[in-house]
Amino acid sequence: MTAELVRGQNHTLPQTRLEIRVSAGTPVVAGATLGDERGTVHGIEWIAHPGSPQLPGLEVSKQAAADHRLAVDLDAVPAAVHRVTVLLALPMEVGGPVRFGAVAAPFVAVTGLEGTEIATFTLTGLDAESAVAALELYRRQGDWKVRAVGQGYAGGLAAMLADQGVTGAVELARSIHEAVARGMARSVAPPPPRTPEGDRVRHTAGIGEPAPPAAPPAGPAPTRPPAATGPTAGGPTAGPGAGPGTGPISYAHPRRQATAPPPPPPTAPPAEPGRPAQPVAGDATGWSMEERLYNQVWGMFEDLARTTAAYRSAVDFAESRMDQELDRALSDPRNRIGGAGDRARQEARAKRDQLTDRAREALDRDLAQLAAESAVVEPALPAAFAAWDSPVWHAYRVPMEIPMALRIGDLHLPENSDLHIPLLVRLPLERGIWVDSGRTASEAAALTDTDRLRRLAMDNAVAHAARLLAVYPAGEFSVHVIDAAGSAAAALAPLVNSGVLAGPPAAGAGGVASVLARLTRRVDLVQMAIRAGAADSLPPDLDTAEQLLIVNDFPHGFDDRAVTQLRYLADEGPSVGVHLLMVADREDASAYGPVLDPLWRSLLRITPVADDHLADPWVGHAWTYEPLGMPAGSRVLEQVLTQVAAARRTGRRP
């Protein structure tokens, strides 16, 4: 059984070969120190960090990332070592967040080598701190234990190392941050090619000077870029097919045998020599056009991530080279006086600008090709993948089977904010969704008042529910609503007026308890039937359709029992077809403390306004999430829901 630790709590470790898994909402530096009985670190040789990742019995990641796996063998650490302290720090000089209070609370898990969680700890309550001692493994009477520490340092990595007795802590911290800043982009291996021919986008091989060779990646590439985890949400991770899991990228259809799909049909003439190929919708492998388009969106995400990483790496290399040339030129005292020093600075900056300009040219070529591909792919997307302003919704008909995935928003990077990649989640949903109605650190949230954020969040949830109803066959998806205070009546009007809800929105504590009891009973009965191999013996009054529960203004109207039931639905529901769509501000539930941390982690977090909270552990990008907007004055939502309701009433598809 997993021990969910709070600050200061300890737990006995049943084994000595472990993994420390770190999940954060933004790239962080992960390291560890070895200490004696008093916790003192006797020199830099007792510190594992990205520049020196291996010590006896300990190995850490070589780069900053949103997810880490630290390998620990406590039997192999030196006999003088009595404490192993896991450290997290925000990377400096890379343009990211500078305090943990501006990002999602990091989550740390101590697991066995097979991945079984032994103890977990969520580092809540951090604010101005940019470095934190997350947890420590320590000897006690011959046994090893883990203690949740959560000690933050506003002075950053240097203050944390100095607190552990490290001499020269400032210089060491600076060298660690410099190594991380140089290696964040270069240390990522490229993803596997989508086709045997290689990359879809032709990247310029050289930008004038080769970058230093890439180091091995810190961990396996995600199965689907996250999360957001999320993001998710997450820390969720970002990607066009966001979801949990790690490993090689797989394009396997969830309901198809694992056989090789046919290649894309030759729908476009070959490109002329020296000119890029004309983009074609469905230019990917797959058994159907839907599957080919899904894989093509995946490929566009990969290409945008890869070409942006190459550009950032080139800029970083140009800056590093300029600094090195200036150091060499100005190390001679004679060059510091007169025109020699000025000429050296001008020449170094000119070379830097030349390399940066050539890198930007290569990036612009790739972005232009991706933009052309997006312009072709977007109009060809089916309803489940399409934006609300797509003409495909005007020809909508209730489908005969569920699609592979559902679009819940768009992703983009700051290098080209106009190039949007659809964010697709696989169906059936593998985790719930949390629409964060709180005020986040994004510029869009800062310019929006609290009441409007809450209204936008609920509008966003209603639009997602309508999409799910629209892409499922008639009668195979039911929606329940908990609106304890009745504050979302206006936003819920399209669902209520069309008659697509399983019942009226539940209000008050009694309504909350009734809906949760009914859905909890469904989860229990289906689980028991599956375990007993008696799926045909379910009660006749049980709705076997997929269920979605929309919860507004959590935790208003929830007592302790209701909170426990909601956590149960979030954890156990998705595997038996009960899904959660929460609209909540985490600050409103702060009184529960770390009790609700597993609930927030289990959900894919999205926002009602643009926000760059979706971290990508593959190349360290922070992707900006854009919710899908409804065109001004459009009635497409009401028209789609009307068709869904008509199909449910008649028992047939129009």
XYZ file of C-alpha atoms in Angstrom, residues 156-564:
409
model
C 17.945 29.090 -4.525
C 20.312 26.215 -5.080
C 23.269 28.044 -3.547
C 21.457 28.615 -0.247
C 20.307 25.001 -0.130
C 23.823 23.618 -0.719
C 25.301 26.024 1.811
C 22.746 24.845 4.371
C 24.113 21.331 3.939
C 27.652 22.459 4.651
C 28.968 22.611 1.088
C 31.924 24.968 0.690
C 31.879 27.084 -2.445
C 28.112 26.608 -2.719
C 27.596 29.774 -4.790
C 30.167 28.798 -7.414
C 28.889 25.217 -7.571
C 25.285 26.345 -7.962
C 26.299 28.734 -10.739
C 28.165 25.996 -12.591
C 25.180 23.644 -12.297
C 22.775 26.252 -13.708
C 25.172 27.092 -16.532
C 25.493 23.426 -17.460
C 21.722 23.040 -17.425
C 21.185 26.175 -19.521
C 23.658 24.929 -22.153
C 22.244 21.434 -22.274
C 18.476 21.853 -22.009
C 17.880 21.703 -25.761
C 20.974 19.836 -26.950
C 20.603 16.859 -24.651
C 17.414 15.564 -26.259
C 17.618 12.798 -28.831
C 15.352 13.250 -31.873
C 12.141 11.175 -31.943
C 11.828 8.167 -34.263
C 10.920 9.101 -37.867
C 7.301 8.749 -38.853
C 8.133 7.071 -42.144
C 11.057 4.989 -43.418
C 12.087 7.948 -45.542
C 12.946 10.038 -42.461
C 11.846 13.467 -41.323
C 8.735 15.068 -42.683
C 10.198 18.559 -42.426
C 13.593 19.084 -43.997
C 15.738 20.760 -41.358
C 18.845 22.639 -42.321
C 21.782 20.451 -41.335
C 24.218 23.198 -40.461
C 23.858 26.749 -39.264
C 27.449 27.747 -39.748
C 28.928 25.994 -36.750
C 28.128 22.515 -35.404
C 26.713 22.321 -31.910
C 28.443 20.119 -29.363
C 27.362 16.470 -29.559
C 24.103 15.609 -27.836
C 24.101 13.642 -24.649
C 21.738 10.694 -24.162
C 18.227 11.666 -23.118
C 17.412 11.718 -19.435
C 14.535 9.290 -19.826
C 12.334 7.536 -22.350
C 10.170 9.586 -24.673
C 6.516 9.821 -23.669
C 3.990 7.550 -25.312
C 1.861 10.612 -25.879
C 3.276 13.996 -25.093
C 1.618 14.957 -21.851
C 0.208 16.748 -19.543
C -0.550 18.089 -19.162
C 0.389 15.749 -17.269
C -1.073 17.192 -17.486
C -0.088 18.725 -18.786
C -1.413 16.431 -16.935
C -2.403 18.740 -15.813
C 0.089 17.799 -14.710
C 1.760 17.913 -13.738
C 0.203 17.174 -16.875
C 2.256 16.573 -20.208
C 1.571 18.222 -23.559
C 1.049 16.699 -26.931
C -1.543 16.155 -29.594
C -2.568 12.848 -28.032
C -2.130 13.735 -24.386
C -2.327 10.937 -21.850
C -0.346 9.024 -19.258
C 2.440 6.559 -19.866
C 6.005 6.480 -21.067
C 7.862 4.512 -23.720
C 8.348 4.580 -27.469
C 5.758 6.515 -29.410
C 2.953 4.228 -30.544
C 0.364 5.012 -33.154
C -1.576 1.812 -32.510
C -5.347 2.095 -32.772
C -6.857 1.167 -29.374
C -9.340 -1.243 -30.959
C -7.198 -2.745 -33.720
C -4.790 -5.630 -33.888
C -1.115 -4.656 -33.812
C -0.394 -5.234 -37.465
C 1.407 -2.878 -39.787
C -0.991 -0.283 -41.245
C -0.912 0.520 -44.932
C 1.153 3.503 -46.087
C -0.602 6.731 -47.077
C -1.981 6.777 -50.615
C 0.028 8.685 -53.243
C -2.362 11.643 -53.551
C 0.195 14.290 -54.479
C 2.704 14.437 -57.340
C 6.384 14.245 -56.356
C 8.029 17.536 -55.559
C 10.419 19.154 -57.953
C 14.089 18.920 -57.004
C 15.053 21.671 -54.572
C 11.464 22.461 -53.623
C 9.577 21.120 -50.572
C 6.795 18.625 -51.171
C 3.267 20.038 -51.242
C 1.393 19.119 -48.056
C -1.472 16.657 -48.311
C -4.126 15.859 -45.717
C -3.799 12.284 -44.487
C -0.097 12.065 -45.340
C 0.642 9.426 -42.689
C 0.251 5.709 -42.151
C -3.057 4.329 -40.918
C -5.959 2.025 -41.660
C -8.451 4.816 -42.228
C -8.428 8.503 -43.046
C -9.248 9.252 -39.407
C -6.217 7.287 -38.212
C -3.954 8.860 -40.850
C -5.079 12.353 -39.840
C -4.516 11.533 -36.178
C -0.976 10.366 -36.945
C -0.366 13.393 -39.146
C -1.317 15.749 -36.315
C 1.096 13.795 -34.139
C 3.815 14.288 -36.727
C 3.166 18.025 -36.914
C 3.558 18.248 -33.144
C 6.853 16.332 -33.312
C 8.158 18.514 -36.118
C 7.286 21.752 -34.352
C 8.894 20.543 -31.118
C 12.017 19.349 -32.924
C 12.601 22.377 -35.121
C 12.028 24.739 -32.179
C 14.487 22.752 -30.065
C 17.047 22.970 -32.876
C 16.591 26.743 -33.088
C 16.883 27.265 -29.347
C 19.957 25.041 -29.266
C 21.563 27.052 -32.061
C 20.870 30.349 -30.286
C 22.260 28.928 -27.069
C 25.376 27.735 -28.872
C 25.864 31.141 -30.514
C 25.636 32.887 -27.148
C 28.017 30.401 -25.554
C 30.537 30.789 -28.366
C 30.401 34.586 -28.100
C 31.074 34.386 -24.365
C 34.027 32.065 -24.919
C 35.546 34.303 -27.597
C 35.144 37.366 -25.393
C 36.760 35.572 -22.463
C 39.735 34.562 -24.611
C 40.115 38.011 -26.140
C 39.816 39.936 -22.893
C 41.938 37.577 -20.827
C 44.954 39.485 -22.176
C 45.181 42.765 -20.191
C 46.492 44.569 -23.271
C 43.179 44.028 -25.048
C 41.146 45.628 -22.253
C 42.391 49.108 -23.058
C 41.901 50.946 -26.315
C 40.266 49.773 -29.496
C 41.386 46.108 -29.399
C 38.796 45.196 -26.793
C 36.025 47.025 -28.640
C 36.929 45.289 -31.895
C 36.914 41.886 -30.176
C 33.455 42.554 -28.764
C 32.104 43.694 -32.121
C 33.526 40.669 -33.932
C 32.154 38.219 -31.350
C 28.712 39.824 -31.464
C 28.727 39.854 -35.249
C 29.452 36.124 -35.343
C 26.730 35.541 -32.766
C 24.225 37.523 -34.823
C 25.219 35.689 -38.000
C 24.677 32.270 -36.416
C 21.419 33.356 -34.832
C 20.096 34.815 -38.094
C 20.909 31.638 -40.008
C 19.209 29.558 -37.321
C 16.139 31.789 -37.565
C 16.069 31.371 -41.347
C 16.052 27.593 -40.938
C 13.307 27.847 -38.313
C 11.207 30.138 -40.500
C 11.455 27.683 -43.419
C 10.269 24.834 -41.235
C 7.505 26.922 -39.687
C 6.294 28.008 -43.127
C 6.089 24.387 -44.260
C 4.243 23.398 -41.099
C 1.851 26.331 -41.518
C 1.137 25.205 -45.085
C 0.493 21.675 -43.861
C -1.787 22.953 -41.102
C -3.774 24.968 -43.632
C -4.404 21.763 -45.588
C -5.010 19.424 -42.656
C -7.343 21.635 -40.602
C -10.243 21.706 -43.122
C -9.962 17.925 -43.587
C -10.320 17.030 -39.913
C -13.457 15.109 -38.878
C -15.832 16.620 -36.335
C -14.107 15.024 -33.340
C -10.783 16.608 -34.377
C -12.159 19.883 -35.754
C -12.508 23.320 -34.193
C -15.979 24.733 -33.591
C -15.674 27.089 -36.570
C -15.062 24.213 -39.004
C -17.715 23.726 -41.717
C -17.816 20.020 -40.821
C -20.073 20.843 -37.871
C -22.739 22.264 -40.193
C -23.003 18.832 -41.822
C -22.969 17.009 -38.483
C -24.748 13.681 -38.099
C -24.798 11.481 -35.007
C -21.997 8.924 -35.573
C -22.234 5.144 -35.682
C -19.071 4.539 -33.601
C -16.781 6.509 -31.352
C -13.705 8.162 -32.909
C -10.084 7.554 -31.938
C -9.650 10.859 -30.154
C -11.271 14.145 -29.224
C -9.929 17.664 -29.628
C -9.966 19.647 -26.375
C -7.861 22.654 -27.403
C -4.786 23.809 -29.292
C -1.069 24.031 -28.512
C 1.501 26.548 -29.711
C 4.993 27.813 -28.922
C 6.170 31.431 -28.598
C 8.337 31.219 -31.736
C 5.115 31.258 -33.793
C 1.946 31.773 -31.774
C -0.196 31.628 -34.943
C 0.752 27.999 -35.685
C -1.636 25.896 -33.612
C -1.454 22.120 -33.213
C -4.693 20.369 -32.172
C -4.527 18.829 -28.689
C -6.182 15.425 -28.986
C -7.003 13.035 -26.151
C -7.716 9.380 -26.860
C -11.178 7.930 -26.411
C -12.497 6.422 -24.243
C -11.042 8.938 -21.800
C -8.221 7.502 -19.704
C -8.415 10.208 -17.031
C -10.731 12.998 -15.976
C -10.430 16.658 -16.947
C -10.063 19.628 -14.629
C -10.945 23.083 -15.995
C -9.039 25.390 -13.651
C -11.228 28.378 -12.840
C -8.596 29.975 -10.589
C -6.325 32.865 -11.390
C -3.133 31.487 -12.906
C 0.159 33.194 -13.722
C -0.701 33.690 -17.395
C -1.148 37.149 -18.886
C -4.638 36.295 -20.133
C -5.745 35.249 -16.640
C -4.242 38.378 -15.093
C -6.368 40.528 -17.418
C -9.579 38.643 -16.612
C -11.580 39.197 -13.428
C -12.420 36.269 -11.165
C -16.132 36.069 -11.984
C -15.480 36.045 -15.710
C -12.834 33.329 -15.304
C -15.376 31.142 -13.519
C -17.979 31.750 -16.225
C -15.469 31.009 -18.998
C -14.404 27.833 -17.211
C -17.983 26.578 -17.025
C -18.655 27.530 -20.659
C -15.535 25.567 -21.562
C -16.742 22.520 -19.630
C -20.153 22.646 -21.311
C -18.487 22.785 -24.729
C -16.356 19.722 -23.886
C -19.417 17.840 -22.677
C -21.267 18.744 -25.876
C -18.336 17.444 -27.947
C -18.340 14.158 -26.074
C -22.094 13.785 -26.568
C -21.705 14.610 -30.252
C -18.976 12.086 -31.043
C -20.563 9.098 -29.283
C -23.349 7.060 -30.898
C -26.876 7.819 -29.706
C -27.564 6.521 -26.211
C -23.961 5.521 -25.505
C -22.979 8.574 -23.451
C -24.788 10.137 -20.486
C -24.022 13.413 -18.730
C -24.751 14.259 -15.077
C -24.245 17.682 -13.500
C -23.551 18.769 -9.932
C -24.097 22.504 -9.458
C -24.524 22.675 -5.707
C -25.020 26.444 -5.537
C -26.921 26.770 -8.815
C -24.405 29.360 -10.030
C -23.923 27.814 -13.485
C -27.531 27.944 -14.694
C -26.720 30.265 -17.607
C -23.728 28.239 -18.791
C -25.667 24.958 -18.496
C -28.634 26.278 -20.503
C -27.624 24.595 -23.814
C -27.433 21.180 -22.119
C -30.604 21.655 -20.065
C -32.750 23.170 -22.825
C -31.809 20.490 -25.370
C -32.728 17.673 -22.980
C -29.454 15.761 -23.343
C -28.740 15.507 -19.603
C -29.484 12.312 -17.697
C -31.361 14.428 -15.152
C -31.657 18.014 -13.946
C -28.498 19.548 -12.436
C -28.130 18.414 -8.825
C -28.227 21.257 -6.291
C -27.569 21.362 -2.569
C -25.882 18.788 -0.366
C -28.716 16.301 -0.947
C -28.362 16.478 -4.703
C -24.596 16.068 -4.471
C -24.957 12.960 -2.286
C -27.608 11.422 -4.580
C -25.601 11.746 -7.801
C -22.355 10.544 -6.218
C -24.088 7.553 -4.627
C -25.641 6.553 -7.951
C -22.367 6.759 -9.889
C -20.367 5.096 -7.115
C -22.843 2.214 -7.156
C -22.401 1.889 -10.910
C -18.618 1.703 -10.587
C -18.870 -0.920 -7.827
C -21.330 -3.116 -9.724
C -19.435 -3.006 -13.025
C -16.133 -3.762 -11.303
C -17.637 -6.735 -9.472
C -19.237 -8.032 -12.658
C -15.960 -7.781 -14.569
C -13.989 -9.531 -11.832
C -16.568 -12.311 -11.617
C -16.799 -12.681 -15.390
C -20.533 -12.000 -15.192
C -20.977 -8.855 -17.256
C -24.399 -10.096 -18.452
C -25.781 -10.202 -14.906
C -25.844 -6.447 -14.248
C -29.127 -5.082 -12.844
C -31.599 -4.058 -15.560
C -31.836 -0.509 -14.186
C -28.092 0.080 -14.599
C -27.176 2.493 -17.404
C -24.356 0.776 -19.288
C -23.515 3.869 -21.364
C -20.356 5.870 -20.688
C -21.022 8.388 -17.915
C -19.686 11.918 -17.514
C -20.046 13.864 -14.276
C -19.662 17.652 -14.494
C -18.877 19.206 -11.097
C -19.083 22.989 -10.755
C -17.602 25.063 -7.917
C -16.009 22.168 -6.041
C -15.905 21.763 -3.023
C -19.088 23.809 -2.396
C -21.788 21.410 -1.180
C -19.341 18.549 -0.519
C -18.881 16.989 2.903
C -16.058 14.585 3.761
C -17.989 11.565 2.506
C -18.768 13.265 -0.793
C -15.108 14.242 -1.235
C -14.067 10.628 -0.670
